[in-house]
């Protein structure tokens, strides 16, 4: 899938106090996409397709990064406070700390206690939420523009003096435990995702789940979370993005007034273990009480912003984005053995995951679908995609990117995530050109670089009563043999 949508996939992999279930995109379950906005109409004349937002960026003396974008279309403001801390900053034994702390940020601080926090938001017509990912944690409010100073006061309060009450932590741990049961332990696809990440990454912190392991959740205490809070919830580790109905000069004065008094604090040096290149196929099988089999074939892929990421995003799009994608047509329409097929390239700050997933019809084994999947990967490595496929993938990328910028909230998210993950919000404005420059040769080249047999991890989910031999078939060396390309009529 495309770069910007990898960021959206990133959000789908995130965990939130209130957010929706993070599910990899599967074509049949995807909501219908809204019509494109005016700017995308010029896509056929690529030179006219530019994203330009009048952004003001500055940094306070205490290191707080601020991005402001005036948008007077409606009297609202989208207010985002993102911290450069996620599950990659944890360690074995304290997994899920970033997510746990996200929950505790709603439990009140020195000026606004936990009971008044949500009440004040509701009384003033303000909606709010938060999320945690591998790389960052974000909090946001959508508010009437007249309430800007109120929200600023509340956010500064919890950035500087969070309560972290033991009684609140005790109750919130039960909430997070239940969230883990819902999202992972009692959710077969959640288990597959968790197993996929731990199979692809053996050394990097992306190995463990954002929500953490149950035993670690049970063992959180105030001291652990206070250390995490004191270390990373500091102005020089945060990005504040405001989009909406305000005057830039006024917002800047308010930010200096409220945030300017917060102290700069040195951040620890962060050295994340590099994941070595995978050289042997990895296999993992889950047996659960499910009606049908599923599998994911995953590979290590480049981190955000690397040149190879752009053609890989388009490759994922061609392979498994939507009902007209290669895999969907072969497995769902032609063979009629699967209910869905999807592919994505999820690029994070340290590394990425390129993956293909298939959900089979009940009663169908996995081997034929695996062979077709391997065959499609073989074709990506050895044959150029057609110009028609390439053009369609680029158009879909552009449409998704522009769609995401329709709202104030969408613009704020795009600016924040690009600033944090790529180092500059300006990446948002250069991505279109980078996708446009991708050629069929580029896709063939990156497919050959990242999706070979020895680089893949095969994660299989099977019903408990499925024949044992089939599960072994997917995991034995015989299954590593590449399927030869079929006749050209399949292309």
XYZ file of C-alpha atoms in Angstrom:
491
model
C 0.000 0.000 0.000
C 1.139 3.538 -0.500
C 3.279 5.599 1.784
C 0.621 7.812 3.207
C -1.696 4.940 3.661
C 1.122 3.123 5.387
C 0.837 5.893 7.882
C -2.858 5.150 8.102
C -2.035 1.477 8.462
C 0.271 2.612 11.165
C -2.656 4.145 12.908
C -4.642 0.998 12.335
C -1.877 -0.857 14.148
C -2.149 1.604 16.982
C -4.029 1.225 20.198
C -6.306 3.790 21.651
C -8.314 4.306 24.744
C -11.344 4.578 22.518
C -10.274 3.820 18.980
C -11.507 1.195 16.581
C -10.065 -2.279 16.210
C -6.746 -2.127 14.339
C -7.361 -4.455 11.428
C -5.182 -4.741 8.322
C -7.052 -3.631 5.258
C -9.104 -6.355 3.630
C -10.948 -5.345 0.553
C -14.458 -6.585 1.397
C -14.445 -4.844 4.749
C -13.108 -1.528 3.628
C -15.577 1.320 3.896
C -16.469 2.992 0.677
C -14.175 5.882 -0.052
C -15.566 9.379 -0.457
C -15.303 11.288 -3.675
C -12.047 13.062 -4.326
C -11.742 16.748 -3.757
C -11.226 19.250 -6.477
C -7.450 19.186 -6.522
C -7.263 15.521 -7.427
C -9.159 16.153 -10.622
C -5.950 17.418 -12.103
C -4.246 14.098 -11.538
C -4.284 13.137 -15.171
C -2.095 16.184 -15.694
C 0.354 15.272 -12.957
C 2.091 18.607 -13.076
C -1.032 20.266 -11.726
C -1.235 17.926 -8.766
C 0.456 19.700 -5.891
C -0.303 19.878 -2.203
C 0.386 23.270 -0.722
C -0.689 24.252 2.777
C 0.281 27.623 4.324
C 1.975 26.101 7.356
C 3.794 28.048 10.050
C 6.370 26.042 12.002
C 8.450 27.200 14.932
C 10.145 25.815 18.021
C 9.866 27.234 21.529
C 13.009 27.723 23.607
C 12.082 24.615 25.604
C 12.137 22.536 22.408
C 8.414 22.191 21.748
C 7.805 21.854 17.996
C 4.741 23.796 16.844
C 2.958 23.572 13.488
C 0.077 25.933 12.759
C -2.289 25.920 9.795
C -5.129 28.411 9.510
C -8.352 27.025 8.066
C -11.376 29.269 8.442
C -13.838 27.032 6.618
C -15.759 26.369 9.859
C -15.341 27.773 13.397
C -13.473 24.728 14.664
C -9.922 23.772 15.611
C -8.255 20.371 15.523
C -5.683 20.278 18.337
C -3.047 17.514 18.259
C -0.328 16.825 20.824
C 1.948 13.966 19.726
C 4.896 12.620 21.703
C 7.919 10.923 20.143
C 7.529 7.838 22.286
C 5.964 4.484 21.557
C 6.364 0.817 22.282
C 9.880 0.815 20.780
C 11.000 2.813 23.832
C 10.012 0.030 26.209
C 12.035 -2.955 27.324
C 11.297 -6.587 28.157
C 9.231 -6.734 31.340
C 7.610 -3.346 30.831
C 6.009 -3.871 27.424
C 2.897 -1.782 26.831
C 4.038 1.037 29.129
C 3.514 3.716 26.487
C -0.046 2.556 25.916
C -0.732 2.289 29.651
C 0.503 5.811 30.155
C -1.772 6.988 27.364
C -4.706 5.704 29.409
C -3.447 7.401 32.550
C -3.268 10.744 30.751
C -7.051 10.830 31.002
C -6.996 10.391 34.789
C -6.302 13.963 35.672
C -3.485 16.240 36.700
C -2.836 19.000 39.207
C -5.413 21.530 37.957
C -7.938 19.332 36.161
C -8.655 16.067 37.965
C -9.851 12.888 36.299
C -13.527 13.509 36.998
C -13.529 16.994 35.544
C -11.401 16.227 32.493
C -13.998 14.548 30.285
C -16.869 16.504 31.833
C -15.353 19.816 30.782
C -14.749 18.528 27.285
C -18.322 17.332 26.947
C -19.827 20.514 28.379
C -17.893 22.581 25.855
C -18.631 20.528 22.764
C -15.124 19.089 22.535
C -14.403 15.577 21.280
C -11.129 13.920 22.198
C -9.190 10.689 21.817
C -5.683 9.249 21.799
C -3.628 6.421 20.341
C -0.305 4.678 20.777
C 1.855 3.105 18.073
C 5.297 1.554 17.864
C 6.869 4.974 17.313
C 4.666 7.662 18.856
C 1.707 8.506 21.085
C -0.896 11.048 20.041
C -3.658 12.979 21.803
C -6.174 15.131 19.995
C -9.248 17.280 20.478
C -11.678 18.764 17.978
C -13.136 21.893 19.490
C -15.094 25.068 18.825
C -12.513 27.736 18.047
C -13.742 29.769 21.036
C -12.453 27.024 23.373
C -8.839 27.083 22.181
C -7.415 28.618 25.343
C -9.332 26.177 27.553
C -7.912 23.136 25.761
C -4.441 24.624 25.816
C -4.649 25.062 29.575
C -5.812 21.467 30.040
C -3.134 19.971 27.783
C -0.357 21.919 29.488
C -1.683 20.725 32.833
C -1.369 17.055 31.962
C 1.915 17.537 30.136
C 3.448 19.049 33.276
C 1.754 17.574 36.351
C 0.020 14.249 35.689
C -1.421 12.716 38.880
C -0.640 8.994 38.332
C -2.772 7.991 41.279
C -2.259 4.340 42.421
C -6.015 3.748 42.720
C -6.547 5.002 39.175
C -3.748 2.785 37.905
C -5.234 -0.257 39.615
C -8.594 0.229 37.912
C -7.109 1.218 34.572
C -4.961 -1.907 34.476
C -8.159 -3.919 34.433
C -9.411 -1.808 31.523
C -6.226 -2.464 29.557
C -6.310 -6.174 30.391
C -9.810 -6.349 28.984
C -8.695 -4.380 25.934
C -5.944 -6.912 25.336
C -8.431 -9.800 25.632
C -10.710 -8.066 23.147
C -8.071 -7.031 20.650
C -5.668 -9.973 20.869
C -6.317 -12.935 23.140
C -9.902 -13.469 21.985
C -9.339 -12.097 18.496
C -7.718 -14.613 16.117
C -6.573 -11.957 13.662
C -5.147 -9.976 16.546
C -3.103 -13.031 17.454
C -1.957 -13.368 13.853
C -0.787 -9.748 13.789
C 1.058 -10.168 17.067
C 2.708 -13.362 15.839
C 3.603 -11.738 12.525
C 5.502 -8.888 14.223
C 7.309 -11.213 16.619
C 8.289 -13.490 13.727
C 9.536 -10.737 11.406
C 11.401 -8.899 14.194
C 13.542 -10.940 16.553
C 15.747 -8.202 18.023
C 14.157 -4.824 17.368
C 11.533 -3.597 19.899
C 8.914 -3.926 17.151
C 9.055 -7.550 18.278
C 6.587 -7.010 21.135
C 3.001 -5.762 20.865
C 2.079 -2.121 21.414
C -0.477 -3.121 24.025
C 2.111 -5.236 25.861
C 1.995 -8.748 27.257
C -0.611 -9.589 29.847
C 1.906 -10.368 32.578
C 3.577 -6.982 32.063
C 0.245 -5.164 32.159
C -0.506 -6.837 35.475
C 2.851 -5.735 36.896
C 2.772 -2.024 36.076
C 3.264 0.235 39.056
C 3.267 3.989 39.496
C 7.058 4.201 39.661
C 7.517 2.555 36.267
C 4.972 4.800 34.601
C 6.214 7.944 36.354
C 9.696 7.276 35.018
C 8.239 6.856 31.547
C 6.186 10.045 31.925
C 9.026 12.135 33.362
C 11.424 10.951 30.687
C 9.373 11.284 27.531
C 6.398 13.571 28.191
C 8.487 16.699 27.964
C 8.039 19.675 25.610
C 11.191 18.911 23.631
C 9.823 15.446 22.831
C 6.436 16.725 21.648
C 4.905 18.081 18.461
C 1.913 20.405 18.779
C -0.219 20.813 15.649
C -3.170 23.182 15.382
C -5.345 23.343 12.288
C -8.421 25.496 12.135
C -10.115 28.790 12.765
C -7.531 30.978 14.515
C -5.118 33.712 13.684
C -1.571 32.420 13.601
C -0.245 35.381 15.554
C -2.846 34.890 18.290
C -2.264 31.136 18.529
C 1.475 31.680 18.670
C 1.103 34.138 21.546
C -1.119 31.725 23.461
C 1.293 28.839 22.935
C 4.191 30.920 24.200
C 2.065 31.981 27.182
C 0.956 28.482 28.186
C 3.792 26.218 27.040
C 6.682 28.656 27.346
C 7.012 28.098 31.093
C 7.603 24.361 30.778
C 11.168 23.265 31.294
C 13.392 21.597 28.711
C 14.618 18.219 29.916
C 17.379 16.169 28.277
C 16.198 12.997 26.602
C 17.990 9.687 26.946
C 20.105 8.523 24.045
C 18.040 5.990 22.187
C 19.782 3.126 20.414
C 17.308 0.646 19.060
C 18.693 -2.776 18.100
C 18.924 -3.205 14.356
C 17.118 -6.169 12.918
C 19.548 -8.317 10.907
C 18.546 -9.314 7.405
C 16.456 -12.468 7.437
C 18.166 -15.310 5.590
C 15.950 -18.302 6.338
C 12.216 -18.682 5.941
C 10.402 -18.463 9.268
C 7.181 -20.418 9.882
C 4.618 -20.109 12.628
C 1.234 -21.758 13.034
C -1.697 -20.905 15.284
C -4.529 -23.316 15.980
C -7.661 -21.657 17.275
C -11.390 -22.224 17.410
C -12.053 -20.657 14.001
C -14.093 -21.804 11.008
C -11.621 -21.030 8.251
C -7.896 -20.850 7.694
C -5.942 -17.656 7.100
C -2.321 -16.854 6.473
C 0.057 -13.940 6.185
C 3.303 -13.964 4.211
C 5.454 -11.140 5.588
C 8.864 -9.635 4.840
C 11.123 -7.010 6.368
C 10.867 -3.769 4.399
C 12.555 -0.339 4.545
C 11.812 2.317 7.111
C 9.784 5.421 6.471
C 11.141 7.761 3.863
C 13.677 5.435 2.222
C 13.633 5.485 -1.562
C 12.645 1.810 -1.811
C 9.537 2.413 0.248
C 7.696 4.178 -2.586
C 7.821 1.385 -5.184
C 7.120 -1.179 -2.453
C 3.994 0.743 -1.495
C 2.845 0.622 -5.107
C 3.732 -3.080 -5.345
C 1.525 -3.795 -2.326
C -1.227 -1.786 -3.948
C -1.052 -3.773 -7.177
C -0.869 -7.058 -5.343
C -3.657 -6.690 -2.823
C -5.470 -3.363 -2.646
C -9.107 -3.768 -3.539
C -11.231 -6.170 -5.521
C -9.370 -5.489 -8.781
C -5.973 -6.379 -7.323
C -4.018 -9.360 -8.613
C -4.494 -11.597 -5.588
C -8.152 -10.792 -5.115
C -8.942 -11.578 -8.733
C -7.142 -14.927 -8.663
C -8.135 -16.194 -5.227
C -11.631 -14.762 -4.793
C -13.018 -14.397 -8.335
C -11.237 -17.060 -10.368
C -10.411 -19.848 -7.926
C -13.201 -18.965 -5.480
C -11.260 -20.403 -2.572
C -10.779 -17.225 -0.520
C -13.102 -14.621 0.942
C -10.520 -11.848 0.857
C -6.921 -11.025 0.033
C -4.948 -7.952 0.957
C -1.454 -6.533 1.013
C 0.223 -3.628 2.765
C 3.610 -2.061 3.332
C 3.745 -0.701 6.873
C 6.810 1.520 7.165
C 7.880 2.662 10.621
C 10.819 4.743 11.861
C 13.220 1.837 12.270
C 12.018 -0.632 9.663
C 8.884 -1.836 7.923
C 6.776 -4.863 7.120
C 5.605 -5.810 3.638
C 2.852 -8.399 3.946
C 0.279 -10.334 1.983
C -2.723 -11.863 3.712
C -5.412 -14.286 2.615
C -8.601 -15.421 4.367
C -9.884 -18.704 2.958
C -13.376 -20.045 2.634
C -14.330 -22.597 5.332
C -13.194 -26.084 4.385
C -10.470 -24.995 1.974
C -6.831 -25.804 2.675
C -4.060 -23.274 2.487
C -1.593 -24.866 0.105
C -3.167 -23.825 -3.179
C -3.602 -20.236 -1.962
C -0.032 -20.167 -0.688
C 1.237 -21.357 -4.054
C -0.736 -18.664 -5.845
C 0.586 -16.057 -3.445
C 4.162 -17.225 -4.014
C 3.487 -17.177 -7.728
C 2.290 -13.587 -7.623
C 5.350 -12.596 -5.636
C 7.525 -14.409 -8.181
C 5.895 -12.451 -10.984
C 6.547 -9.172 -9.183
C 10.225 -10.087 -8.938
C 10.622 -11.334 -12.484
C 8.138 -9.483 -14.665
C 7.360 -5.818 -15.003
C 3.935 -4.683 -13.913
C 1.944 -3.227 -16.752
C 1.762 0.506 -17.315
C -1.979 0.294 -16.721
C -1.472 -1.349 -13.329
C 1.186 1.184 -12.395
C -1.000 4.115 -13.380
C -3.930 2.738 -11.396
C -1.795 2.221 -8.301
C -0.494 5.770 -8.482
C -3.985 7.151 -8.903
C -5.195 5.207 -5.864
C -2.290 6.539 -3.845
C -3.055 10.095 -4.830
C -6.713 9.709 -4.090
C -6.118 8.269 -0.632
C -3.606 10.955 0.197
C -5.847 13.803 -0.883
C -8.914 12.229 0.728
C -7.099 12.228 4.031
C -6.672 16.004 3.835
C -10.344 16.867 3.543
C -10.837 17.668 7.204
C -8.998 19.769 9.750
C -8.350 16.638 11.756
C -6.953 14.873 8.701
C -4.603 17.749 7.922
C -3.412 17.873 11.525
C -2.737 14.119 11.531
C -0.847 14.287 8.241
C 1.343 17.142 9.428
C 2.011 15.524 12.807
C 2.818 12.053 11.552
C 5.146 13.316 8.828
C 6.933 15.591 11.295
C 7.448 12.764 13.769
C 8.070 9.772 11.519
C 10.053 11.395 8.712
C 11.544 14.323 10.620
C 9.733 17.046 8.707
C 6.115 17.806 7.875
C 7.305 18.882 4.419
C 7.496 15.227 3.396
C 3.769 15.492 2.934
C 4.345 17.895 0.058
C 7.010 15.863 -1.759
C 5.471 12.398 -1.670
C 3.349 12.873 -4.765
C 6.396 13.516 -6.916
C 8.192 10.483 -5.479
C 5.292 8.174 -6.231
C 4.905 9.686 -9.680
C 8.567 8.967 -10.446
C 8.270 5.224 -9.705
C 8.677 3.015 -12.792
C 7.814 -0.611 -13.523
C 11.526 -1.365 -13.309
C 11.635 0.123 -9.805
C 8.857 -2.177 -8.615
C 10.542 -5.236 -10.090
C 13.815 -4.192 -8.469
C 12.437 -3.730 -4.929
C 10.324 -6.887 -5.162
C 13.504 -8.805 -5.970
C 15.342 -7.071 -3.131
C 12.795 -7.679 -0.360
C 10.427 -10.560 -1.179
C 12.601 -13.572 -1.855
C 11.888 -16.989 -0.412
C 14.503 -16.859 2.339
C 13.284 -13.447 3.475
C 9.693 -14.429 4.113
C 7.813 -15.376 7.252
C 4.703 -17.503 6.886
C 2.134 -17.197 9.663
C -0.788 -19.617 9.433
C -4.030 -19.623 11.398
C -5.944 -22.904 11.231
C -9.039 -24.416 12.829
C -8.246 -26.706 15.728
C -9.646 -29.698 13.870
C -7.849 -29.038 10.575
C -5.663 -31.925 9.366
C -2.252 -31.732 10.941
C -0.539 -32.627 7.691
C -1.748 -29.483 6.008
C -0.402 -27.257 8.736
C 2.920 -28.991 8.411
C 2.800 -28.620 4.664
C 2.792 -24.856 4.973
C 5.648 -24.968 7.378
C 7.929 -27.588 5.843
C 10.794 -26.944 3.457
C 8.686 -28.313 0.600
C 6.445 -25.307 0.943
C 9.413 -23.039 0.350
C 9.550 -24.017 -3.320
C 8.495 -21.202 -5.496
C 5.532 -21.739 -7.755
C 6.432 -21.303 -11.384
C 4.661 -18.576 -13.275
C 1.445 -19.566 -14.875
C 0.330 -18.692 -18.355
C 0.158 -15.050 -19.316
C -3.593 -15.108 -19.224
C -3.303 -14.948 -15.426
C -1.391 -11.651 -15.545
